[in-house]
Short mmCIF file of C-alpha atoms in Angstrom, two decimals:
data_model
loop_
_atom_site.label_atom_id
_atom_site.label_comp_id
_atom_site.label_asym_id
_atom_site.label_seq_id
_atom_site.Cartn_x
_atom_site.Cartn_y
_atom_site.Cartn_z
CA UNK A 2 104.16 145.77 66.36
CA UNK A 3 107.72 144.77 67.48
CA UNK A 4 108.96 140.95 68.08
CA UNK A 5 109.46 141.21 72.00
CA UNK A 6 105.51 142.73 71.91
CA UNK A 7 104.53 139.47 70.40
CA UNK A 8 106.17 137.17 72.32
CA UNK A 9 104.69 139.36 75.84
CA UNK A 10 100.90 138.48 73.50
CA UNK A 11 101.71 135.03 72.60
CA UNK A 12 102.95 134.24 76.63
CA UNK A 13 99.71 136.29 78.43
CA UNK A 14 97.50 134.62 75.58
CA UNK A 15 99.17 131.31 76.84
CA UNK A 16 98.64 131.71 80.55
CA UNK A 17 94.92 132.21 79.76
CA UNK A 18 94.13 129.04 77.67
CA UNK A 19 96.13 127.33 80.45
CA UNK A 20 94.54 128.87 83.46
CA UNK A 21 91.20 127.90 81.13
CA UNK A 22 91.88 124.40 80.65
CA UNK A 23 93.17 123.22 84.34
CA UNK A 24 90.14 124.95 85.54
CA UNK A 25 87.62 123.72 83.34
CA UNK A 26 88.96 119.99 83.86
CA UNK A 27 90.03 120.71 87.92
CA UNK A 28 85.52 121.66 88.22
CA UNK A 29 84.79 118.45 86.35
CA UNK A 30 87.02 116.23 88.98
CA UNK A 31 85.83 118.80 91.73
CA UNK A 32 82.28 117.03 91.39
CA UNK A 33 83.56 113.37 91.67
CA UNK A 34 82.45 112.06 94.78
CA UNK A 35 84.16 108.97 94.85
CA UNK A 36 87.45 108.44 97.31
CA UNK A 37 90.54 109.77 96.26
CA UNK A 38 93.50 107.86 97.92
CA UNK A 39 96.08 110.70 98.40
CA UNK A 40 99.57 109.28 97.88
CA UNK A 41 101.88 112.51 97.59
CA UNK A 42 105.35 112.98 98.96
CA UNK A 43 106.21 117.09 100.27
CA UNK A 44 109.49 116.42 97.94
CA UNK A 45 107.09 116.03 94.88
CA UNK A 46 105.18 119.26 95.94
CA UNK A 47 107.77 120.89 97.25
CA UNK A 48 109.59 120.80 93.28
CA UNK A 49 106.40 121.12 91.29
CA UNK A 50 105.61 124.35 93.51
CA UNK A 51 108.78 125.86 93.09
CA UNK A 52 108.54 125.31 89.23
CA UNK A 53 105.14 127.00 89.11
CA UNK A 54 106.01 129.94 91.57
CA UNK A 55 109.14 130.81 89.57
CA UNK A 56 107.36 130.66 86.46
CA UNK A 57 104.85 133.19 87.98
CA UNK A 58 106.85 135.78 89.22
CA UNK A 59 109.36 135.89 86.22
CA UNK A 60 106.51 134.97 83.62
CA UNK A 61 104.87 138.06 85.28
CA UNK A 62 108.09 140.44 85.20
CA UNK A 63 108.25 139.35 81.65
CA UNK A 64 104.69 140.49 80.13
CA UNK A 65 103.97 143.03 82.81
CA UNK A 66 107.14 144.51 84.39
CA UNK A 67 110.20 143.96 81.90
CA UNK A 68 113.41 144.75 82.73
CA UNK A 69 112.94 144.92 86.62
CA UNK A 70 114.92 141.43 86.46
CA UNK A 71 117.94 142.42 84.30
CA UNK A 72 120.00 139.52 85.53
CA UNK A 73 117.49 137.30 83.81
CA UNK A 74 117.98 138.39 80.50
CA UNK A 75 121.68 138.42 80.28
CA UNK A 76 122.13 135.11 77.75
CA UNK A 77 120.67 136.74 74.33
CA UNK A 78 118.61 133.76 73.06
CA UNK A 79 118.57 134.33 69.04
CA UNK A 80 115.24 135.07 67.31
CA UNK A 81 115.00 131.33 65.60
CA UNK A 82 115.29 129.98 69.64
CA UNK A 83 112.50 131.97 70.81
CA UNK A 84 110.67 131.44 67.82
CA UNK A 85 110.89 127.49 68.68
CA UNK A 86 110.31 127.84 71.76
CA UNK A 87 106.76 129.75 71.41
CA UNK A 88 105.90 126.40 68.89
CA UNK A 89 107.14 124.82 71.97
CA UNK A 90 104.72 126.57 74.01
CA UNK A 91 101.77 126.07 71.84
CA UNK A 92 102.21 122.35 71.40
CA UNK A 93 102.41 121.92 75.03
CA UNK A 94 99.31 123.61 75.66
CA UNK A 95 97.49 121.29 72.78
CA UNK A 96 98.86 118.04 74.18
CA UNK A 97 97.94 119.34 77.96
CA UNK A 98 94.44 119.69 76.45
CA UNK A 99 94.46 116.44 74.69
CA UNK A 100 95.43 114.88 77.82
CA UNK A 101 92.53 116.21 80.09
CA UNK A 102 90.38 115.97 77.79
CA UNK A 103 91.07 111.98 77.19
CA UNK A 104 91.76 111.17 80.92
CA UNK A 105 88.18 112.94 81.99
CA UNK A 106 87.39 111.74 85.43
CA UNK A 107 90.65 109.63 85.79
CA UNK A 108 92.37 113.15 85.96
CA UNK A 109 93.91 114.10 89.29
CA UNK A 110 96.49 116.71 90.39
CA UNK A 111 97.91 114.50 93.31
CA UNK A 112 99.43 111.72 93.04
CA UNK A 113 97.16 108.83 94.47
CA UNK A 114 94.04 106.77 92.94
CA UNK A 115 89.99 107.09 92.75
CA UNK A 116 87.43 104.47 93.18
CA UNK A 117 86.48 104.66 89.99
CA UNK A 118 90.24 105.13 88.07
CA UNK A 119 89.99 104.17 84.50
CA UNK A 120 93.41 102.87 82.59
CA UNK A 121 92.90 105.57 80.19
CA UNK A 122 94.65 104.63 76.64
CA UNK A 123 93.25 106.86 74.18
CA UNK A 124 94.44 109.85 72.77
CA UNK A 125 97.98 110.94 73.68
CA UNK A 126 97.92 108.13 76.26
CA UNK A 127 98.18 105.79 73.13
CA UNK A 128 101.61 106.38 72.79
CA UNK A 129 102.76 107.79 76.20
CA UNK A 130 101.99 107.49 79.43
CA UNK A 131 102.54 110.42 81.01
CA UNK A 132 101.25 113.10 78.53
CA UNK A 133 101.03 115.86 80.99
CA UNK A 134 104.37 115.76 82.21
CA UNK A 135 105.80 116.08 78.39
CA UNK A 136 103.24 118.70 78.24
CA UNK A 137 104.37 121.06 81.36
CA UNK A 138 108.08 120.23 80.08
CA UNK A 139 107.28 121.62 76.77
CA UNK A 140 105.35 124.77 78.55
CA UNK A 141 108.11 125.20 80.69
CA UNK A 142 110.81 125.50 78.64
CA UNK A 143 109.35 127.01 75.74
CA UNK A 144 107.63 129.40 77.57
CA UNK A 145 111.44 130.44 78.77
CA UNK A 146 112.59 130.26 75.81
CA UNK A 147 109.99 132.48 74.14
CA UNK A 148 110.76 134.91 76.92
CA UNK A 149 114.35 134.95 76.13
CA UNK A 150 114.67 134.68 79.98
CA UNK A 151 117.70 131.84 81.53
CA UNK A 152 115.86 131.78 85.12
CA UNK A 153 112.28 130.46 83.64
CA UNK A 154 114.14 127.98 81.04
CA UNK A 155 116.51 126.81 83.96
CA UNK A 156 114.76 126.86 87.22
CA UNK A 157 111.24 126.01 86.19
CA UNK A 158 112.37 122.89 83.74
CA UNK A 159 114.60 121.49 86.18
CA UNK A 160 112.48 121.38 88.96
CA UNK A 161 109.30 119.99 87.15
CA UNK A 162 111.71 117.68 85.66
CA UNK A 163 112.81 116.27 89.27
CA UNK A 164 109.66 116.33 90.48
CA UNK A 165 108.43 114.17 86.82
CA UNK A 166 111.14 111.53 87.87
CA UNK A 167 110.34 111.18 91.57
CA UNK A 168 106.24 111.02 90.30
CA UNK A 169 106.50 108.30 87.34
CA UNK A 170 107.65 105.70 89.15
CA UNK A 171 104.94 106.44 92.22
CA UNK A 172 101.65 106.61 90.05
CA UNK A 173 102.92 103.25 87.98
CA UNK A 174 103.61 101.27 90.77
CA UNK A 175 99.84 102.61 91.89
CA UNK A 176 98.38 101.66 88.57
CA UNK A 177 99.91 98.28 88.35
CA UNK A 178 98.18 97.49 91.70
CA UNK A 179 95.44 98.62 90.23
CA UNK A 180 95.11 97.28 86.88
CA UNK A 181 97.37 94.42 86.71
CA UNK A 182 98.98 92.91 83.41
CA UNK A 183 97.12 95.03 81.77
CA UNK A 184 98.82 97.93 82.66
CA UNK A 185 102.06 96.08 82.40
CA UNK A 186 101.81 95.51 79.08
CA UNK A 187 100.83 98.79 78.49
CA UNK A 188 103.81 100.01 79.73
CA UNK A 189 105.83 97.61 77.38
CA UNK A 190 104.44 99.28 74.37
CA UNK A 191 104.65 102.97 75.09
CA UNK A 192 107.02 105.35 76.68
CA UNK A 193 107.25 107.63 79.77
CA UNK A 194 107.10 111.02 78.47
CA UNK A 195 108.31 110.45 74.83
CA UNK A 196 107.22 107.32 71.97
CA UNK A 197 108.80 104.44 72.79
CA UNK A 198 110.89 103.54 69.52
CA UNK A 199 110.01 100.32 67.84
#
């Protein structure tokens, strides 16, 4: 089996488990009953849309089609920088998991707040507050990277990474209403999308 075979298996393989996971967690929330205050700008969808589309079509070209976008493939990413980037890839989709799987109910794809919104600080959320965002970031760009294709590590990152900046500050503000000190002071002891160093 050649190398570029492996990395078309290790991206389709990827798609799956992350298809699997948003859908498994997306049916939990789906039977929440409770009001969900909907708090989302079109700038914010607008960027995290684009990010996902892009990553479709050329994601899809990739495994399915190759070569029909040339242009894409015109930087020759070394084997070592694909290589990283399919770790990349896989660590993204275990701290994605992590992260749905510690936020439970709390979980929403909008920005906004529940009745029932828990200051979730287990799990990844011990150390960061924004676990999904690192995750998507890491998808993102190793998923590009794996692909050895400029368009999904450019276009893809950059937008979700906007559209990360323009959302952090929104769902804070919302859970400081919400929770207070408390979550102020859990913002003073652990980072946005990264450890805070000590």
């Amino acid at each position: 089996m050649d190398q570029e075979t492996v990395f078309r298996g290790i991206l389709l393989l990827s798609v799956v488990v992350i298809g699997a996971v948003r859908i498994y967690y997306q049916s939990k929330i789906s039977r929440d009953t409770g009001k969900f205050h909907f708090r989302e700008g079109p700038v914010t969808l607008a960027l995290a849309g684009t990010a996902a589309l892009v990553n479709i079509v050329f994601g899809a070209e990739y495994v399915f089609f190759p070569g029909t976008f040339a242009f894409a493939y015109a930087l020759r990413f070394p084997a070592a920088v694909r290589w990283t980037g399919a770790a990349m890839l896989v660590l993204g989709i275990a701290v994605l998991w992590l992260a749905h799987h510690h936020l439970g109910l709390s979980f929403s794809s909008f920005v906004g707040s529940k009745e029932l919104h828990a200051l979730v600080q287990s799990g990844p959320y011990r150390i960061i507050r924004h676990p999904i965002y690192t995750a998507y970031l890491l998808m993102y760009l190793g998923g590009g990277l794996a692909a050895g294709n400029w368009v999904l590590v450019v276009i893809p990152v950059t937008c979700f990474f906007l559209n990360a900046c323009l959302r952090m500050p929104q769902e804070e503000r919302i859970l400081t209403e919400l929770f207070g000190p408390e979550y102020t002071a859990y913002m003073q002891r652990t980072g946005r999308l990264l450890p805070r160093l000590r």
